[in-house]
PDB file of C-alpha atoms in Angstrom:
ATOM      1  CA  UNK A   1      47.357  30.889  70.861  1.00  0.00           C
ATOM      2  CA  UNK A   2      48.095  32.178  67.402  1.00  0.00           C
ATOM      3  CA  UNK A   3      45.168  32.772  65.127  1.00  0.00           C
ATOM      4  CA  UNK A   4      44.891  30.725  61.939  1.00  0.00           C
ATOM      5  CA  UNK A   5      45.081  32.925  58.893  1.00  0.00           C
ATOM      6  CA  UNK A   6      42.605  31.945  56.214  1.00  0.00           C
ATOM      7  CA  UNK A   7      43.248  33.094  52.683  1.00  0.00           C
ATOM      8  CA  UNK A   8      39.872  34.086  51.245  1.00  0.00           C
ATOM      9  CA  UNK A   9      41.208  35.251  47.924  1.00  0.00           C
ATOM     10  CA  UNK A  10      39.796  33.454  44.904  1.00  0.00           C
ATOM     11  CA  UNK A  11      41.987  30.711  43.566  1.00  0.00           C
ATOM     12  CA  UNK A  12      43.923  31.475  40.459  1.00  0.00           C
ATOM     13  CA  UNK A  13      42.747  29.665  37.382  1.00  0.00           C
ATOM     14  CA  UNK A  14      45.476  27.805  35.616  1.00  0.00           C
ATOM     15  CA  UNK A  15      45.195  28.269  31.903  1.00  0.00           C
ATOM     16  CA  UNK A  16      45.171  24.931  30.118  1.00  0.00           C
ATOM     17  CA  UNK A  17      46.360  24.673  26.601  1.00  0.00           C
ATOM     18  CA  UNK A  18      43.465  23.879  24.273  1.00  0.00           C
ATOM     19  CA  UNK A  19      43.250  20.323  23.102  1.00  0.00           C
ATOM     20  CA  UNK A  20      44.388  19.933  19.586  1.00  0.00           C
ATOM     21  CA  UNK A  21      41.680  19.065  17.131  1.00  0.00           C
ATOM     22  CA  UNK A  22      41.462  15.422  16.351  1.00  0.00           C
ATOM     23  CA  UNK A  23      41.320  16.451  12.743  1.00  0.00           C
ATOM     24  CA  UNK A  24      44.901  17.714  12.978  1.00  0.00           C
ATOM     25  CA  UNK A  25      46.630  15.193  15.236  1.00  0.00           C
ATOM     26  CA  UNK A  26      45.822  11.876  16.833  1.00  0.00           C
ATOM     27  CA  UNK A  27      47.956  10.818  19.782  1.00  0.00           C
ATOM     28  CA  UNK A  28      50.675  13.186  18.643  1.00  0.00           C
ATOM     29  CA  UNK A  29      50.755  11.895  15.078  1.00  0.00           C
ATOM     30  CA  UNK A  30      50.095  13.907  11.978  1.00  0.00           C
ATOM     31  CA  UNK A  31      46.648  13.350  10.546  1.00  0.00           C
ATOM     32  CA  UNK A  32      46.507  11.195   7.455  1.00  0.00           C
ATOM     33  CA  UNK A  33      42.926  10.834   6.206  1.00  0.00           C
ATOM     34  CA  UNK A  34      43.392   7.452   4.611  1.00  0.00           C
ATOM     35  CA  UNK A  35      44.765   5.846   7.771  1.00  0.00           C
ATOM     36  CA  UNK A  36      42.537   7.992   9.975  1.00  0.00           C
ATOM     37  CA  UNK A  37      45.326   9.604  11.961  1.00  0.00           C
ATOM     38  CA  UNK A  38      47.995   6.893  11.996  1.00  0.00           C
ATOM     39  CA  UNK A  39      50.544   7.501   9.329  1.00  0.00           C
ATOM     40  CA  UNK A  40      52.460   4.249   9.770  1.00  0.00           C
ATOM     41  CA  UNK A  41      49.606   2.031  11.011  1.00  0.00           C
ATOM     42  CA  UNK A  42      48.474  -1.015   9.093  1.00  0.00           C
ATOM     43  CA  UNK A  43      45.159  -0.637   7.270  1.00  0.00           C
ATOM     44  CA  UNK A  44      42.835  -3.277   8.647  1.00  0.00           C
ATOM     45  CA  UNK A  45      39.293  -2.154   7.900  1.00  0.00           C
ATOM     46  CA  UNK A  46      38.083   0.398   5.414  1.00  0.00           C
ATOM     47  CA  UNK A  47      41.477   2.092   5.530  1.00  0.00           C
ATOM     48  CA  UNK A  48      41.258   2.687   9.306  1.00  0.00           C
ATOM     49  CA  UNK A  49      43.999   2.042  11.830  1.00  0.00           C
ATOM     50  CA  UNK A  50      43.576   0.076  15.049  1.00  0.00           C
ATOM     51  CA  UNK A  51      44.652   3.042  17.192  1.00  0.00           C
ATOM     52  CA  UNK A  52      41.301   4.785  16.759  1.00  0.00           C
ATOM     53  CA  UNK A  53      37.684   3.614  16.822  1.00  0.00           C
ATOM     54  CA  UNK A  54      35.546   3.745  13.739  1.00  0.00           C
ATOM     55  CA  UNK A  55      34.178   7.213  12.934  1.00  0.00           C
ATOM     56  CA  UNK A  56      30.682   7.826  14.249  1.00  0.00           C
ATOM     57  CA  UNK A  57      29.071  10.359  11.961  1.00  0.00           C
ATOM     58  CA  UNK A  58      28.062   9.653   8.389  1.00  0.00           C
ATOM     59  CA  UNK A  59      30.270  12.489   7.152  1.00  0.00           C
ATOM     60  CA  UNK A  60      33.343  11.012   8.859  1.00  0.00           C
ATOM     61  CA  UNK A  61      32.665   7.582   7.466  1.00  0.00           C
ATOM     62  CA  UNK A  62      32.301   8.981   3.984  1.00  0.00           C
ATOM     63  CA  UNK A  63      35.440  11.075   4.315  1.00  0.00           C
ATOM     64  CA  UNK A  64      37.686   8.600   6.122  1.00  0.00           C
ATOM     65  CA  UNK A  65      36.552   5.227   4.816  1.00  0.00           C
ATOM     66  CA  UNK A  66      36.641   6.327   1.193  1.00  0.00           C
ATOM     67  CA  UNK A  67      34.267   3.609   0.093  1.00  0.00           C
ATOM     68  CA  UNK A  68      34.188   4.768  -3.487  1.00  0.00           C
ATOM     69  CA  UNK A  69      37.984   4.869  -3.671  1.00  0.00           C
ATOM     70  CA  UNK A  70      38.427   1.179  -2.828  1.00  0.00           C
ATOM     71  CA  UNK A  71      38.581  -1.460  -5.534  1.00  0.00           C
ATOM     72  CA  UNK A  72      35.225  -3.141  -4.998  1.00  0.00           C
ATOM     73  CA  UNK A  73      33.271  -5.598  -7.099  1.00  0.00           C
ATOM     74  CA  UNK A  74      30.180  -7.787  -6.947  1.00  0.00           C
ATOM     75  CA  UNK A  75      31.054 -10.883  -4.927  1.00  0.00           C
ATOM     76  CA  UNK A  76      27.882 -12.844  -5.832  1.00  0.00           C
ATOM     77  CA  UNK A  77      27.872 -12.448  -9.591  1.00  0.00           C
ATOM     78  CA  UNK A  78      27.034 -16.112 -10.206  1.00  0.00           C
ATOM     79  CA  UNK A  79      24.076 -16.009  -7.817  1.00  0.00           C
ATOM     80  CA  UNK A  80      22.834 -12.810  -9.422  1.00  0.00           C
ATOM     81  CA  UNK A  81      22.914 -14.398 -12.873  1.00  0.00           C
ATOM     82  CA  UNK A  82      21.042 -17.436 -11.517  1.00  0.00           C
ATOM     83  CA  UNK A  83      18.401 -15.161  -9.973  1.00  0.00           C
ATOM     84  CA  UNK A  84      17.880 -13.342 -13.261  1.00  0.00           C
ATOM     85  CA  UNK A  85      17.485 -16.673 -15.102  1.00  0.00           C
ATOM     86  CA  UNK A  86      14.893 -17.881 -12.566  1.00  0.00           C
ATOM     87  CA  UNK A  87      12.911 -14.639 -12.773  1.00  0.00           C
ATOM     88  CA  UNK A  88      12.960 -14.807 -16.573  1.00  0.00           C
ATOM     89  CA  UNK A  89      11.723 -18.416 -16.450  1.00  0.00           C
ATOM     90  CA  UNK A  90       8.780 -17.575 -14.166  1.00  0.00           C
ATOM     91  CA  UNK A  91       7.904 -14.515 -16.257  1.00  0.00           C
ATOM     92  CA  UNK A  92       7.813 -16.677 -19.380  1.00  0.00           C
ATOM     93  CA  UNK A  93       5.695 -19.313 -17.605  1.00  0.00           C
ATOM     94  CA  UNK A  94       3.220 -16.644 -16.501  1.00  0.00           C
ATOM     95  CA  UNK A  95       2.929 -15.238 -20.038  1.00  0.00           C
ATOM     96  CA  UNK A  96       2.262 -18.734 -21.395  1.00  0.00           C
ATOM     97  CA  UNK A  97      -0.130 -19.994 -18.692  1.00  0.00           C
ATOM     98  CA  UNK A  98      -2.348 -17.014 -17.808  1.00  0.00           C
ATOM     99  CA  UNK A  99      -4.092 -16.703 -21.221  1.00  0.00           C
ATOM    100  CA  UNK A 100      -4.692 -20.472 -21.337  1.00  0.00           C
ATOM    101  CA  UNK A 101      -5.832 -21.140 -17.746  1.00  0.00           C
ATOM    102  CA  UNK A 102      -8.747 -20.090 -15.555  1.00  0.00           C
ATOM    103  CA  UNK A 103      -7.048 -18.015 -12.900  1.00  0.00           C
ATOM    104  CA  UNK A 104     -10.350 -17.557 -11.029  1.00  0.00           C
ATOM    105  CA  UNK A 105     -10.470 -21.266 -10.274  1.00  0.00           C
ATOM    106  CA  UNK A 106      -7.035 -20.996  -8.672  1.00  0.00           C
ATOM    107  CA  UNK A 107      -7.765 -17.815  -6.700  1.00  0.00           C
ATOM    108  CA  UNK A 108     -11.438 -18.231  -5.721  1.00  0.00           C
ATOM    109  CA  UNK A 109     -11.934 -21.988  -5.956  1.00  0.00           C
ATOM    110  CA  UNK A 110     -15.136 -23.790  -6.952  1.00  0.00           C
ATOM    111  CA  UNK A 111     -18.127 -25.389  -5.272  1.00  0.00           C
ATOM    112  CA  UNK A 112     -18.915 -29.106  -5.039  1.00  0.00           C
ATOM    113  CA  UNK A 113     -20.512 -29.062  -8.490  1.00  0.00           C
ATOM    114  CA  UNK A 114     -17.405 -27.630 -10.135  1.00  0.00           C
ATOM    115  CA  UNK A 115     -18.764 -24.121 -10.665  1.00  0.00           C
ATOM    116  CA  UNK A 116     -16.110 -21.439 -10.252  1.00  0.00           C
ATOM    117  CA  UNK A 117     -16.770 -18.919  -7.507  1.00  0.00           C
ATOM    118  CA  UNK A 118     -16.730 -15.297  -8.651  1.00  0.00           C
ATOM    119  CA  UNK A 119     -17.635 -16.165 -12.222  1.00  0.00           C
ATOM    120  CA  UNK A 120     -20.918 -15.962 -14.173  1.00  0.00           C
ATOM    121  CA  UNK A 121     -23.977 -16.166 -11.905  1.00  0.00           C
ATOM    122  CA  UNK A 122     -21.612 -16.390  -8.917  1.00  0.00           C
ATOM    123  CA  UNK A 123     -19.727 -13.202  -9.742  1.00  0.00           C
ATOM    124  CA  UNK A 124     -20.498 -11.709  -6.305  1.00  0.00           C
ATOM    125  CA  UNK A 125     -19.793 -14.980  -4.499  1.00  0.00           C
ATOM    126  CA  UNK A 126     -16.023 -15.119  -4.505  1.00  0.00           C
ATOM    127  CA  UNK A 127     -15.457 -16.966  -1.230  1.00  0.00           C
ATOM    128  CA  UNK A 128     -15.455 -20.707  -0.717  1.00  0.00           C
ATOM    129  CA  UNK A 129     -16.960 -22.226   2.422  1.00  0.00           C
ATOM    130  CA  UNK A 130     -16.918 -25.838   3.647  1.00  0.00           C
ATOM    131  CA  UNK A 131     -20.124 -26.171   5.715  1.00  0.00           C
ATOM    132  CA  UNK A 132     -20.021 -29.841   6.786  1.00  0.00           C
ATOM    133  CA  UNK A 133     -16.391 -30.827   7.286  1.00  0.00           C
ATOM    134  CA  UNK A 134     -17.041 -33.108  10.281  1.00  0.00           C
ATOM    135  CA  UNK A 135     -19.885 -34.987   8.624  1.00  0.00           C
ATOM    136  CA  UNK A 136     -17.962 -35.362   5.363  1.00  0.00           C
ATOM    137  CA  UNK A 137     -14.934 -36.787   7.180  1.00  0.00           C
ATOM    138  CA  UNK A 138     -17.151 -39.294   8.980  1.00  0.00           C
ATOM    139  CA  UNK A 139     -18.541 -40.458   5.654  1.00  0.00           C
ATOM    140  CA  UNK A 140     -15.050 -40.833   4.183  1.00  0.00           C
ATOM    141  CA  UNK A 141     -13.838 -42.737   7.228  1.00  0.00           C
ATOM    142  CA  UNK A 142     -16.775 -45.147   7.029  1.00  0.00           C
ATOM    143  CA  UNK A 143     -16.112 -45.760   3.339  1.00  0.00           C
ATOM    144  CA  UNK A 144     -12.315 -45.999   3.262  1.00  0.00           C
ATOM    145  CA  UNK A 145     -11.281 -46.572   6.882  1.00  0.00           C
ATOM    146  CA  UNK A 146      -9.360 -44.406   9.305  1.00  0.00           C
ATOM    147  CA  UNK A 147      -6.399 -44.100   6.929  1.00  0.00           C
ATOM    148  CA  UNK A 148      -8.476 -42.614   4.132  1.00  0.00           C
ATOM    149  CA  UNK A 149      -6.725 -39.886   2.153  1.00  0.00           C
ATOM    150  CA  UNK A 150      -8.829 -36.738   1.945  1.00  0.00           C
ATOM    151  CA  UNK A 151      -8.871 -34.495  -1.100  1.00  0.00           C
ATOM    152  CA  UNK A 152     -10.176 -31.285   0.421  1.00  0.00           C
ATOM    153  CA  UNK A 153     -11.213 -29.726  -2.875  1.00  0.00           C
ATOM    154  CA  UNK A 154     -13.069 -32.778  -4.213  1.00  0.00           C
ATOM    155  CA  UNK A 155     -14.211 -34.860  -1.230  1.00  0.00           C
ATOM    156  CA  UNK A 156     -15.646 -32.129   1.001  1.00  0.00           C
ATOM    157  CA  UNK A 157     -18.863 -30.241   0.308  1.00  0.00           C
ATOM    158  CA  UNK A 158     -18.165 -26.600  -0.569  1.00  0.00           C
ATOM    159  CA  UNK A 159     -20.399 -23.623  -1.310  1.00  0.00           C
ATOM    160  CA  UNK A 160     -19.685 -20.233  -2.900  1.00  0.00           C
ATOM    161  CA  UNK A 161     -20.712 -17.360  -0.619  1.00  0.00           C
ATOM    162  CA  UNK A 162     -20.569 -13.566  -0.751  1.00  0.00           C
ATOM    163  CA  UNK A 163     -19.284 -13.157   2.801  1.00  0.00           C
ATOM    164  CA  UNK A 164     -17.862 -15.663   5.245  1.00  0.00           C
ATOM    165  CA  UNK A 165     -20.698 -16.739   7.580  1.00  0.00           C
ATOM    166  CA  UNK A 166     -20.853 -15.969  11.284  1.00  0.00           C
ATOM    167  CA  UNK A 167     -21.862 -18.362  14.040  1.00  0.00           C
ATOM    168  CA  UNK A 168     -25.522 -19.392  13.700  1.00  0.00           C
ATOM    169  CA  UNK A 169     -25.828 -18.211  10.090  1.00  0.00           C
ATOM    170  CA  UNK A 170     -27.549 -20.530   7.595  1.00  0.00           C
ATOM    171  CA  UNK A 171     -25.783 -21.496   4.350  1.00  0.00           C
ATOM    172  CA  UNK A 172     -27.491 -23.464   1.563  1.00  0.00           C
ATOM    173  CA  UNK A 173     -26.583 -24.812  -1.851  1.00  0.00           C
ATOM    174  CA  UNK A 174     -27.717 -22.422  -4.568  1.00  0.00           C
ATOM    175  CA  UNK A 175     -29.656 -25.050  -6.523  1.00  0.00           C
ATOM    176  CA  UNK A 176     -31.764 -25.834  -3.475  1.00  0.00           C
ATOM    177  CA  UNK A 177     -32.618 -22.174  -2.931  1.00  0.00           C
ATOM    178  CA  UNK A 178     -34.069 -21.916  -6.438  1.00  0.00           C
ATOM    179  CA  UNK A 179     -37.146 -23.800  -5.227  1.00  0.00           C
ATOM    180  CA  UNK A 180     -37.542 -21.704  -2.070  1.00  0.00           C
ATOM    181  CA  UNK A 181     -38.879 -18.196  -1.591  1.00  0.00           C
ATOM    182  CA  UNK A 182     -36.666 -17.420   1.408  1.00  0.00           C
ATOM    183  CA  UNK A 183     -33.690 -18.752   3.283  1.00  0.00           C
ATOM    184  CA  UNK A 184     -34.685 -21.217   6.050  1.00  0.00           C
ATOM    185  CA  UNK A 185     -34.044 -20.129   9.606  1.00  0.00           C
ATOM    186  CA  UNK A 186     -31.482 -21.725  11.878  1.00  0.00           C
ATOM    187  CA  UNK A 187     -34.052 -23.519  14.058  1.00  0.00           C
ATOM    188  CA  UNK A 188     -35.347 -25.447  11.052  1.00  0.00           C
ATOM    189  CA  UNK A 189     -31.886 -26.489   9.923  1.00  0.00           C
ATOM    190  CA  UNK A 190     -30.806 -27.510  13.427  1.00  0.00           C
ATOM    191  CA  UNK A 191     -33.468 -30.220  13.407  1.00  0.00           C
ATOM    192  CA  UNK A 192     -31.302 -32.048  10.886  1.00  0.00           C
ATOM    193  CA  UNK A 193     -28.459 -32.366  13.395  1.00  0.00           C
ATOM    194  CA  UNK A 194     -28.024 -35.086  15.968  1.00  0.00           C
ATOM    195  CA  UNK A 195     -29.170 -38.666  16.025  1.00  0.00           C
ATOM    196  CA  UNK A 196     -27.290 -41.947  16.076  1.00  0.00           C
ATOM    197  CA  UNK A 197     -25.342 -43.785  13.437  1.00  0.00           C
ATOM    198  CA  UNK A 198     -27.484 -46.261  11.509  1.00  0.00           C
ATOM    199  CA  UNK A 199     -25.682 -49.641  11.396  1.00  0.00           C
ATOM    200  CA  UNK A 200     -27.517 -50.494   8.155  1.00  0.00           C
ATOM    201  CA  UNK A 201     -26.354 -47.290   6.474  1.00  0.00           C
ATOM    202  CA  UNK A 202     -23.057 -46.712   4.701  1.00  0.00           C
ATOM    203  CA  UNK A 203     -23.113 -42.987   5.439  1.00  0.00           C
ATOM    204  CA  UNK A 204     -20.971 -43.274   8.567  1.00  0.00           C
ATOM    205  CA  UNK A 205     -22.490 -40.090  10.034  1.00  0.00           C
ATOM    206  CA  UNK A 206     -25.259 -39.966  12.673  1.00  0.00           C
ATOM    207  CA  UNK A 207     -28.685 -39.272  11.195  1.00  0.00           C
ATOM    208  CA  UNK A 208     -32.000 -38.679  12.895  1.00  0.00           C
ATOM    209  CA  UNK A 209     -35.517 -39.291  11.675  1.00  0.00           C
ATOM    210  CA  UNK A 210     -36.038 -35.695  10.609  1.00  0.00           C
ATOM    211  CA  UNK A 211     -32.915 -35.835   8.474  1.00  0.00           C
ATOM    212  CA  UNK A 212     -34.069 -38.994   6.703  1.00  0.00           C
ATOM    213  CA  UNK A 213     -37.571 -37.591   6.085  1.00  0.00           C
ATOM    214  CA  UNK A 214     -36.182 -34.299   4.742  1.00  0.00           C
ATOM    215  CA  UNK A 215     -33.030 -35.532   3.062  1.00  0.00           C
ATOM    216  CA  UNK A 216     -32.939 -32.920   0.261  1.00  0.00           C
ATOM    217  CA  UNK A 217     -33.318 -30.092   2.729  1.00  0.00           C
ATOM    218  CA  UNK A 218     -30.896 -31.413   5.345  1.00  0.00           C
ATOM    219  CA  UNK A 219     -28.223 -32.298   2.811  1.00  0.00           C
ATOM    220  CA  UNK A 220     -28.385 -28.840   1.237  1.00  0.00           C
ATOM    221  CA  UNK A 221     -28.472 -26.434   4.185  1.00  0.00           C
ATOM    222  CA  UNK A 222     -26.209 -26.056   7.230  1.00  0.00           C
ATOM    223  CA  UNK A 223     -25.734 -23.795  10.229  1.00  0.00           C
ATOM    224  CA  UNK A 224     -22.290 -22.329  10.748  1.00  0.00           C
ATOM    225  CA  UNK A 225     -20.974 -23.593  14.097  1.00  0.00           C
ATOM    226  CA  UNK A 226     -18.633 -20.623  14.647  1.00  0.00           C
ATOM    227  CA  UNK A 227     -17.418 -17.394  13.125  1.00  0.00           C
ATOM    228  CA  UNK A 228     -15.326 -17.820  10.000  1.00  0.00           C
ATOM    229  CA  UNK A 229     -12.541 -15.644   8.621  1.00  0.00           C
ATOM    230  CA  UNK A 230     -11.698 -14.870   5.018  1.00  0.00           C
ATOM    231  CA  UNK A 231      -8.211 -16.189   4.222  1.00  0.00           C
ATOM    232  CA  UNK A 232      -7.361 -15.852   0.522  1.00  0.00           C
ATOM    233  CA  UNK A 233     -11.049 -16.151  -0.434  1.00  0.00           C
ATOM    234  CA  UNK A 234     -11.542 -19.266   1.701  1.00  0.00           C
ATOM    235  CA  UNK A 235     -13.701 -19.127   4.833  1.00  0.00           C
ATOM    236  CA  UNK A 236     -11.725 -20.651   7.680  1.00  0.00           C
ATOM    237  CA  UNK A 237     -13.115 -21.432  11.144  1.00  0.00           C
TER     238      UNK A 237
END
């Protein structure tokens, strides 16, 4: 039986001609920068031919697309002119209105008595808080019916505060605190809550006996039911 002869010599490496640089030829065509390698191809996008994909690097895009060489112009000139006119109008309105208006009333708001928060004696109290929204809405509903329109800034009780109150914190009207040496605690104020609606009363909100006997106190102090958050100088629950 003849023996099989195994050739253990290393295989010869076939020398392959180096690939031509894509900067010199593309698919056998001479390189033309403007058409990105296709001399006779139709320019369809940024001077590039369909036979090759868009260049990847920023340098290639700058070199081959020739953005600055194309005849370009502003396509939204009319809209730009309109924008400039609108900005000029609002700038003129601001110059006219700001010296003549109380910007603090717009930014900080005011309390139920019309005093601007963050101004005068309330310079440190720049935040507006509505302590009795539910009770106020009940009163409005009893007076004007279920379809009553509510003006939040005029119909609801509001107080200027330094910081937005947390749950269980007591808030009182400033005028009421002038006659007191200290802020009442939450347990005292909570006695004002609860009760049943008096059919002979036009208030529309439930009142208990303690509330009626201490009307000035109960109608001037409240306990925050939950934590509030400052949103554009307004305390929101």
